[in-house]
Amino acid sequence: MSELDAEKLAGRLTDRAPAGIAEQIGQLIEAKVLPVDSRLPTVRDLAQELGVSVGTIAQAWSHLREQGLVETRRRGGTRVVPRARRRAEDFAGPGEPLKRMGFISSGVHAPGPAEGLEATLRIIAHAEDLGLDSAVLSPASGEQGVSSPVAVLAAATQRTARIRLGTTATIPAGQGENSVSADLDAVNLLSGGRLIGSEEQAQLVRTVIPTDTASREQEARYREIAEALPEHVLIGPSDEIADALLADPDYVGAQYATFALPPSLDETDCTHILNDVASRLGPALGWAPSPR
């Protein structure tokens, strides 16, 4: 973190109107001359350097907040925020804003199977609270994870009201297709028609691990997990992940995306990653949370 010098910043500003000051500071932010998390000068200090009223700078700061370029914290001053924390309505492409965003998981790591299933259900409910659009479960082998996604989805219908639910589980030929199909029909009825099919789940699936708010210990553990996975993992600050996705030909044109949670994560880590996906990565892709 750094605090910008009022005199140096004033030397880069030629306009003295609130909108003009905001526009020029916005350009400096986009050019990364003003780095993320830098604290802008106080309203009074910059007003003095520019020879304008305190109200003029206050209006400029208001314009910047409306654009999602800065935020004002109590006792923390006004700081430049990462692009991924800016508003979905400010999305400028390329491509179209992401319409729907969800997550896929094979379950949450926990001391025992029962605890893992309960933690998975809490994660689904938390995703709904965050405004995510879908929760998809994939079957896992072994004691950890979800061995019966359909049963867990049935339980999830009673703990959620809006989020769409799905599973990647396939039905082996000749092994109870009618029974499993009936179970899925029951899940759809219990959920009020919220069951989604494979087409929506698979339009774009990527494993992502935003590290915006991760501690050093968390990030080190996430990177170790990512290196051990067979698939490519997008890991790092949300704005970098967003840049990588927007440069991905498979992403451009996608209307909805499903982001995979790596296996072997506990409830705390899953919650942390979903929080960053919803509050930082999603808005950088033009996504807006669904109303509760």
PDB file of C-alpha atoms in Angstrom:
ATOM      1  CA  MET A   1       0.000   0.000   0.000  1.00  0.00           C
ATOM      2  CA  SER A   2       1.157   3.549  -0.668  1.00  0.00           C
ATOM      3  CA  GLU A   3      -0.190   7.037  -0.202  1.00  0.00           C
ATOM      4  CA  LEU A   4      -0.073   9.336  -3.200  1.00  0.00           C
ATOM      5  CA  ASP A   5       1.517  12.734  -2.815  1.00  0.00           C
ATOM      6  CA  ALA A   6      -1.027  15.511  -3.369  1.00  0.00           C
ATOM      7  CA  GLU A   7       1.512  17.785  -5.060  1.00  0.00           C
ATOM      8  CA  LYS A   8       2.652  15.120  -7.536  1.00  0.00           C
ATOM      9  CA  LEU A   9      -0.907  14.099  -8.382  1.00  0.00           C
ATOM     10  CA  ALA A  10      -1.957  17.729  -8.846  1.00  0.00           C
ATOM     11  CA  GLY A  11       0.918  18.153 -11.301  1.00  0.00           C
ATOM     12  CA  ARG A  12      -0.697  15.562 -13.581  1.00  0.00           C
ATOM     13  CA  LEU A  13      -4.128  17.193 -13.555  1.00  0.00           C
ATOM     14  CA  THR A  14      -4.968  20.008 -15.958  1.00  0.00           C
ATOM     15  CA  ASP A  15      -8.737  20.142 -15.466  1.00  0.00           C
ATOM     16  CA  ARG A  16     -10.272  21.864 -12.466  1.00  0.00           C
ATOM     17  CA  ALA A  17     -13.892  20.730 -12.841  1.00  0.00           C
ATOM     18  CA  PRO A  18     -15.114  17.732 -10.788  1.00  0.00           C
ATOM     19  CA  ALA A  19     -15.915  15.585 -13.839  1.00  0.00           C
ATOM     20  CA  GLY A  20     -12.618  16.495 -15.502  1.00  0.00           C
ATOM     21  CA  ILE A  21     -10.578  15.707 -12.399  1.00  0.00           C
ATOM     22  CA  ALA A  22     -12.347  12.356 -12.099  1.00  0.00           C
ATOM     23  CA  GLU A  23     -11.786  11.577 -15.780  1.00  0.00           C
ATOM     24  CA  GLN A  24      -8.067  12.326 -15.621  1.00  0.00           C
ATOM     25  CA  ILE A  25      -7.578  10.331 -12.420  1.00  0.00           C
ATOM     26  CA  GLY A  26      -9.534   7.483 -14.008  1.00  0.00           C
ATOM     27  CA  GLN A  27      -7.130   7.531 -16.944  1.00  0.00           C
ATOM     28  CA  LEU A  28      -4.176   7.372 -14.553  1.00  0.00           C
ATOM     29  CA  ILE A  29      -5.775   4.385 -12.815  1.00  0.00           C
ATOM     30  CA  GLU A  30      -6.400   2.539 -16.088  1.00  0.00           C
ATOM     31  CA  ALA A  31      -2.806   3.216 -17.153  1.00  0.00           C
ATOM     32  CA  LYS A  32      -1.687   1.826 -13.764  1.00  0.00           C
ATOM     33  CA  VAL A  33       0.121   5.058 -12.984  1.00  0.00           C
ATOM     34  CA  LEU A  34      -2.015   5.001  -9.861  1.00  0.00           C
ATOM     35  CA  PRO A  35      -1.607   1.403  -8.647  1.00  0.00           C
ATOM     36  CA  VAL A  36      -4.248  -0.730  -6.995  1.00  0.00           C
ATOM     37  CA  ASP A  37      -4.707  -0.126  -3.252  1.00  0.00           C
ATOM     38  CA  SER A  38      -2.926   3.225  -3.375  1.00  0.00           C
ATOM     39  CA  ARG A  39      -4.535   5.785  -1.106  1.00  0.00           C
ATOM     40  CA  LEU A  40      -5.479   9.014  -2.829  1.00  0.00           C
ATOM     41  CA  PRO A  41      -4.626  12.323  -1.148  1.00  0.00           C
ATOM     42  CA  THR A  42      -7.159  13.747   1.241  1.00  0.00           C
ATOM     43  CA  VAL A  43      -9.831  15.969  -0.231  1.00  0.00           C
ATOM     44  CA  ARG A  44      -8.406  18.957   1.605  1.00  0.00           C
ATOM     45  CA  ASP A  45      -4.783  18.386   0.518  1.00  0.00           C
ATOM     46  CA  LEU A  46      -5.600  17.943  -3.170  1.00  0.00           C
ATOM     47  CA  ALA A  47      -8.003  20.884  -3.151  1.00  0.00           C
ATOM     48  CA  GLN A  48      -5.239  23.083  -1.763  1.00  0.00           C
ATOM     49  CA  GLU A  49      -2.735  21.946  -4.401  1.00  0.00           C
ATOM     50  CA  LEU A  50      -5.208  22.481  -7.258  1.00  0.00           C
ATOM     51  CA  GLY A  51      -6.547  25.756  -5.918  1.00  0.00           C
ATOM     52  CA  VAL A  52     -10.150  24.552  -5.908  1.00  0.00           C
ATOM     53  CA  SER A  53     -12.763  24.060  -3.225  1.00  0.00           C
ATOM     54  CA  VAL A  54     -12.994  20.996  -1.029  1.00  0.00           C
ATOM     55  CA  GLY A  55     -16.445  20.404  -2.522  1.00  0.00           C
ATOM     56  CA  THR A  56     -14.961  20.157  -6.026  1.00  0.00           C
ATOM     57  CA  ILE A  57     -12.636  17.314  -5.002  1.00  0.00           C
ATOM     58  CA  ALA A  58     -15.415  15.628  -3.023  1.00  0.00           C
ATOM     59  CA  GLN A  59     -17.545  15.602  -6.184  1.00  0.00           C
ATOM     60  CA  ALA A  60     -14.636  14.181  -8.202  1.00  0.00           C
ATOM     61  CA  TRP A  61     -14.191  11.403  -5.634  1.00  0.00           C
ATOM     62  CA  SER A  62     -17.926  10.709  -5.864  1.00  0.00           C
ATOM     63  CA  HIS A  63     -17.646  10.329  -9.665  1.00  0.00           C
ATOM     64  CA  LEU A  64     -14.773   7.867  -9.210  1.00  0.00           C
ATOM     65  CA  ARG A  65     -16.758   5.825  -6.684  1.00  0.00           C
ATOM     66  CA  GLU A  66     -19.737   5.698  -9.049  1.00  0.00           C
ATOM     67  CA  GLN A  67     -17.428   4.310 -11.742  1.00  0.00           C
ATOM     68  CA  GLY A  68     -16.162   1.664  -9.334  1.00  0.00           C
ATOM     69  CA  LEU A  69     -12.577   2.908  -9.559  1.00  0.00           C
ATOM     70  CA  VAL A  70     -12.102   3.793  -5.901  1.00  0.00           C
ATOM     71  CA  GLU A  71     -13.675   3.127  -2.557  1.00  0.00           C
ATOM     72  CA  THR A  72     -13.683   5.174   0.618  1.00  0.00           C
ATOM     73  CA  ARG A  73     -13.068   3.344   3.870  1.00  0.00           C
ATOM     74  CA  ARG A  74     -13.587   4.671   7.342  1.00  0.00           C
ATOM     75  CA  ARG A  75     -10.175   5.707   8.679  1.00  0.00           C
ATOM     76  CA  GLY A  76      -8.627   4.190   5.561  1.00  0.00           C
ATOM     77  CA  GLY A  77      -9.135   7.059   3.169  1.00  0.00           C
ATOM     78  CA  THR A  78      -9.996   6.697  -0.507  1.00  0.00           C
ATOM     79  CA  ARG A  79      -8.161   3.902  -2.300  1.00  0.00           C
ATOM     80  CA  VAL A  80      -7.874   2.567  -5.836  1.00  0.00           C
ATOM     81  CA  VAL A  81      -9.640  -0.792  -6.105  1.00  0.00           C
ATOM     82  CA  PRO A  82      -8.776  -3.755  -8.348  1.00  0.00           C
ATOM     83  CA  ARG A  83     -10.612  -3.875 -11.636  1.00  0.00           C
ATOM     84  CA  ALA A  84     -12.291  -7.103 -10.521  1.00  0.00           C
ATOM     85  CA  ARG A  85     -14.014  -5.213  -7.724  1.00  0.00           C
ATOM     86  CA  ARG A  86     -15.615  -2.720 -10.058  1.00  0.00           C
ATOM     87  CA  ARG A  87     -19.258  -2.865 -10.943  1.00  0.00           C
ATOM     88  CA  ALA A  88     -20.626  -5.349 -13.457  1.00  0.00           C
ATOM     89  CA  GLU A  89     -22.326  -2.523 -15.377  1.00  0.00           C
ATOM     90  CA  ASP A  90     -18.892  -1.035 -16.135  1.00  0.00           C
ATOM     91  CA  PHE A  91     -17.855  -4.140 -18.101  1.00  0.00           C
ATOM     92  CA  ALA A  92     -16.252  -3.085 -21.388  1.00  0.00           C
ATOM     93  CA  GLY A  93     -15.551  -6.436 -23.031  1.00  0.00           C
ATOM     94  CA  PRO A  94     -14.301  -7.976 -25.173  1.00  0.00           C
ATOM     95  CA  GLY A  95     -17.426  -9.996 -25.788  1.00  0.00           C
ATOM     96  CA  GLU A  96     -20.674  -9.784 -23.883  1.00  0.00           C
ATOM     97  CA  PRO A  97     -21.102  -9.624 -20.104  1.00  0.00           C
ATOM     98  CA  LEU A  98     -21.387 -13.019 -18.450  1.00  0.00           C
ATOM     99  CA  LYS A  99     -25.079 -13.686 -17.836  1.00  0.00           C
ATOM    100  CA  ARG A 100     -24.902 -16.603 -15.412  1.00  0.00           C
ATOM    101  CA  MET A 101     -22.129 -17.951 -13.236  1.00  0.00           C
ATOM    102  CA  GLY A 102     -22.021 -21.013 -11.019  1.00  0.00           C
ATOM    103  CA  PHE A 103     -19.665 -23.485  -9.430  1.00  0.00           C
ATOM    104  CA  ILE A 104     -19.001 -27.203  -9.639  1.00  0.00           C
ATOM    105  CA  SER A 105     -17.655 -29.340  -6.820  1.00  0.00           C
ATOM    106  CA  SER A 106     -17.129 -32.981  -5.941  1.00  0.00           C
ATOM    107  CA  GLY A 107     -17.671 -32.167  -2.282  1.00  0.00           C
ATOM    108  CA  VAL A 108     -15.958 -30.550   0.671  1.00  0.00           C
ATOM    109  CA  HIS A 109     -13.054 -32.107   2.561  1.00  0.00           C
ATOM    110  CA  ALA A 110     -14.001 -32.787   6.190  1.00  0.00           C
ATOM    111  CA  PRO A 111     -13.044 -35.126   9.069  1.00  0.00           C
ATOM    112  CA  GLY A 112     -15.723 -37.639   8.094  1.00  0.00           C
ATOM    113  CA  PRO A 113     -18.270 -38.407   5.348  1.00  0.00           C
ATOM    114  CA  ALA A 114     -21.259 -37.004   7.238  1.00  0.00           C
ATOM    115  CA  GLU A 115     -19.440 -33.764   8.054  1.00  0.00           C
ATOM    116  CA  GLY A 116     -18.382 -33.477   4.410  1.00  0.00           C
ATOM    117  CA  LEU A 117     -21.942 -33.793   3.151  1.00  0.00           C
ATOM    118  CA  GLU A 118     -23.191 -31.198   5.631  1.00  0.00           C
ATOM    119  CA  ALA A 119     -20.370 -28.847   4.649  1.00  0.00           C
ATOM    120  CA  THR A 120     -21.234 -29.319   0.968  1.00  0.00           C
ATOM    121  CA  LEU A 121     -24.847 -28.379   1.659  1.00  0.00           C
ATOM    122  CA  ARG A 122     -23.711 -25.270   3.538  1.00  0.00           C
ATOM    123  CA  ILE A 123     -21.487 -24.296   0.603  1.00  0.00           C
ATOM    124  CA  ILE A 124     -24.441 -24.559  -1.787  1.00  0.00           C
ATOM    125  CA  ALA A 125     -26.568 -22.397   0.511  1.00  0.00           C
ATOM    126  CA  HIS A 126     -23.720 -19.892   0.816  1.00  0.00           C
ATOM    127  CA  ALA A 127     -23.379 -19.739  -2.968  1.00  0.00           C
ATOM    128  CA  GLU A 128     -27.054 -18.833  -3.162  1.00  0.00           C
ATOM    129  CA  ASP A 129     -26.525 -16.075  -0.594  1.00  0.00           C
ATOM    130  CA  LEU A 130     -23.686 -14.718  -2.752  1.00  0.00           C
ATOM    131  CA  GLY A 131     -25.996 -14.526  -5.759  1.00  0.00           C
ATOM    132  CA  LEU A 132     -24.374 -17.323  -7.782  1.00  0.00           C
ATOM    133  CA  ASP A 133     -26.693 -18.836 -10.353  1.00  0.00           C
ATOM    134  CA  SER A 134     -25.942 -22.551 -10.143  1.00  0.00           C
ATOM    135  CA  ALA A 135     -24.367 -25.295  -8.052  1.00  0.00           C
ATOM    136  CA  VAL A 136     -23.299 -28.492  -9.815  1.00  0.00           C
ATOM    137  CA  LEU A 137     -22.115 -31.637  -8.038  1.00  0.00           C
ATOM    138  CA  SER A 138     -19.843 -34.235  -9.573  1.00  0.00           C
ATOM    139  CA  PRO A 139     -19.432 -37.704  -8.056  1.00  0.00           C
ATOM    140  CA  ALA A 140     -16.274 -38.419  -6.089  1.00  0.00           C
ATOM    141  CA  SER A 141     -14.654 -41.728  -5.285  1.00  0.00           C
ATOM    142  CA  GLY A 142     -13.435 -42.666  -1.831  1.00  0.00           C
ATOM    143  CA  GLU A 143     -14.619 -41.559   1.569  1.00  0.00           C
ATOM    144  CA  GLN A 144     -14.176 -37.845   0.919  1.00  0.00           C
ATOM    145  CA  GLY A 145     -16.518 -36.007  -1.397  1.00  0.00           C
ATOM    146  CA  VAL A 146     -19.980 -36.647  -2.758  1.00  0.00           C
ATOM    147  CA  SER A 147     -20.526 -40.245  -3.836  1.00  0.00           C
ATOM    148  CA  SER A 148     -24.246 -39.728  -4.524  1.00  0.00           C
ATOM    149  CA  PRO A 149     -24.834 -36.264  -6.022  1.00  0.00           C
ATOM    150  CA  VAL A 150     -28.547 -36.849  -6.626  1.00  0.00           C
ATOM    151  CA  ALA A 151     -29.198 -37.520  -2.935  1.00  0.00           C
ATOM    152  CA  VAL A 152     -27.265 -34.408  -1.899  1.00  0.00           C
ATOM    153  CA  LEU A 153     -29.109 -32.305  -4.474  1.00  0.00           C
ATOM    154  CA  ALA A 154     -32.396 -33.542  -3.039  1.00  0.00           C
ATOM    155  CA  ALA A 155     -31.288 -32.294   0.380  1.00  0.00           C
ATOM    156  CA  ALA A 156     -30.110 -29.015  -1.159  1.00  0.00           C
ATOM    157  CA  THR A 157     -33.590 -28.344  -2.527  1.00  0.00           C
ATOM    158  CA  GLN A 158     -34.788 -28.000   1.061  1.00  0.00           C
ATOM    159  CA  ARG A 159     -32.051 -25.547   2.046  1.00  0.00           C
ATOM    160  CA  THR A 160     -32.177 -23.232  -0.957  1.00  0.00           C
ATOM    161  CA  ALA A 161     -34.869 -21.309  -2.788  1.00  0.00           C
ATOM    162  CA  ARG A 162     -33.357 -19.825  -5.943  1.00  0.00           C
ATOM    163  CA  ILE A 163     -30.017 -21.304  -7.022  1.00  0.00           C
ATOM    164  CA  ARG A 164     -30.177 -23.763  -9.922  1.00  0.00           C
ATOM    165  CA  LEU A 165     -28.930 -27.288  -9.220  1.00  0.00           C
ATOM    166  CA  GLY A 166     -27.246 -29.904 -11.388  1.00  0.00           C
ATOM    167  CA  THR A 167     -24.960 -32.921 -11.506  1.00  0.00           C
ATOM    168  CA  THR A 168     -22.383 -34.318 -13.906  1.00  0.00           C
ATOM    169  CA  ALA A 169     -23.129 -37.881 -12.796  1.00  0.00           C
ATOM    170  CA  THR A 170     -23.695 -40.257 -15.695  1.00  0.00           C
ATOM    171  CA  ILE A 171     -25.829 -43.369 -15.681  1.00  0.00           C
ATOM    172  CA  PRO A 172     -23.960 -46.533 -16.711  1.00  0.00           C
ATOM    173  CA  ALA A 173     -25.756 -48.366 -19.491  1.00  0.00           C
ATOM    174  CA  GLY A 174     -28.240 -50.889 -18.158  1.00  0.00           C
ATOM    175  CA  GLN A 175     -27.794 -49.844 -14.531  1.00  0.00           C
ATOM    176  CA  GLY A 176     -31.041 -48.324 -13.408  1.00  0.00           C
ATOM    177  CA  GLU A 177     -31.550 -45.569 -15.962  1.00  0.00           C
ATOM    178  CA  ASN A 178     -35.240 -45.385 -15.161  1.00  0.00           C
ATOM    179  CA  SER A 179     -34.621 -45.265 -11.408  1.00  0.00           C
ATOM    180  CA  VAL A 180     -32.003 -42.499 -11.588  1.00  0.00           C
ATOM    181  CA  SER A 181     -34.102 -40.557 -14.062  1.00  0.00           C
ATOM    182  CA  ALA A 182     -37.013 -40.762 -11.640  1.00  0.00           C
ATOM    183  CA  ASP A 183     -34.760 -39.530  -8.826  1.00  0.00           C
ATOM    184  CA  LEU A 184     -33.696 -36.534 -10.918  1.00  0.00           C
ATOM    185  CA  ASP A 185     -37.328 -35.835 -11.752  1.00  0.00           C
ATOM    186  CA  ALA A 186     -38.047 -35.843  -8.020  1.00  0.00           C
ATOM    187  CA  VAL A 187     -35.187 -33.387  -7.414  1.00  0.00           C
ATOM    188  CA  ASN A 188     -36.603 -31.127 -10.102  1.00  0.00           C
ATOM    189  CA  LEU A 189     -40.043 -31.232  -8.501  1.00  0.00           C
ATOM    190  CA  LEU A 190     -38.688 -30.618  -5.002  1.00  0.00           C
ATOM    191  CA  SER A 191     -36.652 -27.662  -6.253  1.00  0.00           C
ATOM    192  CA  GLY A 192     -39.535 -26.069  -8.102  1.00  0.00           C
ATOM    193  CA  GLY A 193     -38.012 -26.705 -11.524  1.00  0.00           C
ATOM    194  CA  ARG A 194     -34.456 -25.595 -10.727  1.00  0.00           C
ATOM    195  CA  LEU A 195     -32.636 -28.658 -12.079  1.00  0.00           C
ATOM    196  CA  ILE A 196     -30.314 -27.805 -14.983  1.00  0.00           C
ATOM    197  CA  GLY A 197     -29.048 -30.086 -17.719  1.00  0.00           C
ATOM    198  CA  SER A 198     -25.584 -30.817 -19.048  1.00  0.00           C
ATOM    199  CA  GLU A 199     -25.774 -28.194 -21.808  1.00  0.00           C
ATOM    200  CA  GLU A 200     -25.900 -25.291 -19.379  1.00  0.00           C
ATOM    201  CA  GLN A 201     -23.358 -26.873 -17.047  1.00  0.00           C
ATOM    202  CA  ALA A 202     -20.768 -27.469 -19.751  1.00  0.00           C
ATOM    203  CA  GLN A 203     -20.890 -24.316 -21.876  1.00  0.00           C
ATOM    204  CA  LEU A 204     -17.675 -23.217 -20.181  1.00  0.00           C
ATOM    205  CA  VAL A 205     -15.988 -24.966 -17.242  1.00  0.00           C
ATOM    206  CA  ARG A 206     -12.694 -23.749 -15.800  1.00  0.00           C
ATOM    207  CA  THR A 207     -10.918 -24.388 -12.516  1.00  0.00           C
ATOM    208  CA  VAL A 208     -10.173 -21.036 -10.900  1.00  0.00           C
ATOM    209  CA  ILE A 209      -8.602 -19.994  -7.606  1.00  0.00           C
ATOM    210  CA  PRO A 210      -8.724 -16.234  -6.989  1.00  0.00           C
ATOM    211  CA  THR A 211      -6.135 -15.150  -4.438  1.00  0.00           C
ATOM    212  CA  ASP A 212      -7.261 -11.539  -3.905  1.00  0.00           C
ATOM    213  CA  THR A 213      -8.000 -11.914  -0.204  1.00  0.00           C
ATOM    214  CA  ALA A 214      -5.968 -15.044   0.509  1.00  0.00           C
ATOM    215  CA  SER A 215      -3.351 -15.002   3.216  1.00  0.00           C
ATOM    216  CA  ARG A 216       0.201 -15.967   2.280  1.00  0.00           C
ATOM    217  CA  GLU A 217      -0.332 -19.375   3.836  1.00  0.00           C
ATOM    218  CA  GLN A 218      -3.578 -19.881   1.929  1.00  0.00           C
ATOM    219  CA  GLU A 219      -2.086 -18.810  -1.386  1.00  0.00           C
ATOM    220  CA  ALA A 220       0.905 -21.121  -0.940  1.00  0.00           C
ATOM    221  CA  ARG A 221      -1.441 -24.024  -0.222  1.00  0.00           C
ATOM    222  CA  TYR A 222      -3.673 -23.149  -3.178  1.00  0.00           C
ATOM    223  CA  ARG A 223      -0.699 -23.066  -5.539  1.00  0.00           C
ATOM    224  CA  GLU A 224       0.500 -26.428  -4.263  1.00  0.00           C
ATOM    225  CA  ILE A 225      -2.960 -27.892  -4.896  1.00  0.00           C
ATOM    226  CA  ALA A 226      -3.128 -26.302  -8.359  1.00  0.00           C
ATOM    227  CA  GLU A 227       0.231 -27.766  -9.384  1.00  0.00           C
ATOM    228  CA  ALA A 228      -0.947 -31.253  -8.427  1.00  0.00           C
ATOM    229  CA  LEU A 229      -4.107 -31.110 -10.552  1.00  0.00           C
ATOM    230  CA  PRO A 230      -4.051 -32.602 -14.067  1.00  0.00           C
ATOM    231  CA  GLU A 231      -6.057 -29.750 -15.594  1.00  0.00           C
ATOM    232  CA  HIS A 232      -4.855 -26.193 -16.076  1.00  0.00           C
ATOM    233  CA  VAL A 233      -5.807 -23.986 -13.134  1.00  0.00           C
ATOM    234  CA  LEU A 234      -6.261 -20.231 -13.367  1.00  0.00           C
ATOM    235  CA  ILE A 235      -4.826 -18.968 -10.101  1.00  0.00           C
ATOM    236  CA  GLY A 236      -3.950 -15.441  -9.022  1.00  0.00           C
ATOM    237  CA  PRO A 237      -5.661 -12.064  -8.606  1.00  0.00           C
ATOM    238  CA  SER A 238      -9.150 -11.926 -10.078  1.00  0.00           C
ATOM    239  CA  ASP A 239      -8.241  -9.253 -12.615  1.00  0.00           C
ATOM    240  CA  GLU A 240      -5.518 -11.528 -14.039  1.00  0.00           C
ATOM    241  CA  ILE A 241      -7.905 -14.487 -14.175  1.00  0.00           C
ATOM    242  CA  ALA A 242     -10.474 -12.283 -15.920  1.00  0.00           C
ATOM    243  CA  ASP A 243      -7.874 -11.180 -18.487  1.00  0.00           C
ATOM    244  CA  ALA A 244      -6.987 -14.821 -19.185  1.00  0.00           C
ATOM    245  CA  LEU A 245     -10.639 -15.777 -19.622  1.00  0.00           C
ATOM    246  CA  LEU A 246     -11.410 -12.814 -21.865  1.00  0.00           C
ATOM    247  CA  ALA A 247      -8.471 -13.851 -24.071  1.00  0.00           C
ATOM    248  CA  ASP A 248      -9.720 -17.454 -24.241  1.00  0.00           C
ATOM    249  CA  PRO A 249     -11.514 -18.117 -27.571  1.00  0.00           C
ATOM    250  CA  ASP A 250     -13.746 -20.668 -25.841  1.00  0.00           C
ATOM    251  CA  TYR A 251     -14.852 -18.050 -23.334  1.00  0.00           C
ATOM    252  CA  VAL A 252     -15.749 -15.309 -25.805  1.00  0.00           C
ATOM    253  CA  GLY A 253     -19.406 -15.758 -26.647  1.00  0.00           C
ATOM    254  CA  ALA A 254     -20.193 -17.894 -23.600  1.00  0.00           C
ATOM    255  CA  GLN A 255     -23.341 -16.768 -21.814  1.00  0.00           C
ATOM    256  CA  TYR A 256     -22.736 -18.742 -18.658  1.00  0.00           C
ATOM    257  CA  ALA A 257     -19.710 -20.228 -16.962  1.00  0.00           C
ATOM    258  CA  THR A 258     -19.169 -22.833 -14.285  1.00  0.00           C
ATOM    259  CA  PHE A 259     -16.059 -22.503 -12.151  1.00  0.00           C
ATOM    260  CA  ALA A 260     -14.716 -25.663 -10.552  1.00  0.00           C
ATOM    261  CA  LEU A 261     -13.617 -25.806  -6.940  1.00  0.00           C
ATOM    262  CA  PRO A 262     -10.482 -27.952  -6.648  1.00  0.00           C
ATOM    263  CA  PRO A 263     -10.917 -31.160  -4.642  1.00  0.00           C
ATOM    264  CA  SER A 264      -9.406 -31.576  -1.176  1.00  0.00           C
ATOM    265  CA  LEU A 265     -10.434 -28.090  -0.031  1.00  0.00           C
ATOM    266  CA  ASP A 266     -12.172 -27.700   3.305  1.00  0.00           C
ATOM    267  CA  GLU A 267     -15.241 -25.563   3.950  1.00  0.00           C
ATOM    268  CA  THR A 268     -13.229 -22.478   4.924  1.00  0.00           C
ATOM    269  CA  ASP A 269     -11.213 -22.547   1.695  1.00  0.00           C
ATOM    270  CA  CYS A 270     -14.276 -23.225  -0.468  1.00  0.00           C
ATOM    271  CA  THR A 271     -16.111 -20.338   1.166  1.00  0.00           C
ATOM    272  CA  HIS A 272     -13.128 -18.049   0.681  1.00  0.00           C
ATOM    273  CA  ILE A 273     -12.795 -18.883  -3.019  1.00  0.00           C
ATOM    274  CA  LEU A 274     -16.521 -18.504  -3.685  1.00  0.00           C
ATOM    275  CA  ASN A 275     -16.488 -15.123  -1.943  1.00  0.00           C
ATOM    276  CA  ASP A 276     -13.738 -13.874  -4.265  1.00  0.00           C
ATOM    277  CA  VAL A 277     -15.410 -15.402  -7.322  1.00  0.00           C
ATOM    278  CA  ALA A 278     -18.689 -13.638  -6.541  1.00  0.00           C
ATOM    279  CA  SER A 279     -17.352 -10.287  -5.350  1.00  0.00           C
ATOM    280  CA  ARG A 280     -14.299  -9.853  -7.584  1.00  0.00           C
ATOM    281  CA  LEU A 281     -14.003 -12.235 -10.531  1.00  0.00           C
ATOM    282  CA  GLY A 282     -17.661 -12.153 -11.530  1.00  0.00           C
ATOM    283  CA  PRO A 283     -17.966  -8.355 -11.783  1.00  0.00           C
ATOM    284  CA  ALA A 284     -14.751  -8.244 -13.846  1.00  0.00           C
ATOM    285  CA  LEU A 285     -16.536 -10.478 -16.365  1.00  0.00           C
ATOM    286  CA  GLY A 286     -19.670  -8.338 -16.388  1.00  0.00           C
ATOM    287  CA  TRP A 287     -21.632 -10.725 -14.170  1.00  0.00           C
ATOM    288  CA  ALA A 288     -24.075  -9.405 -11.600  1.00  0.00           C
ATOM    289  CA  PRO A 289     -25.414 -11.483  -8.684  1.00  0.00           C
ATOM    290  CA  SER A 290     -28.955 -12.765  -8.840  1.00  0.00           C
ATOM    291  CA  PRO A 291     -31.354 -11.082  -6.422  1.00  0.00           C
ATOM    292  CA  ARG A 292     -32.091 -13.018  -3.267  1.00  0.00           C
TER     293      ARG A 292
END
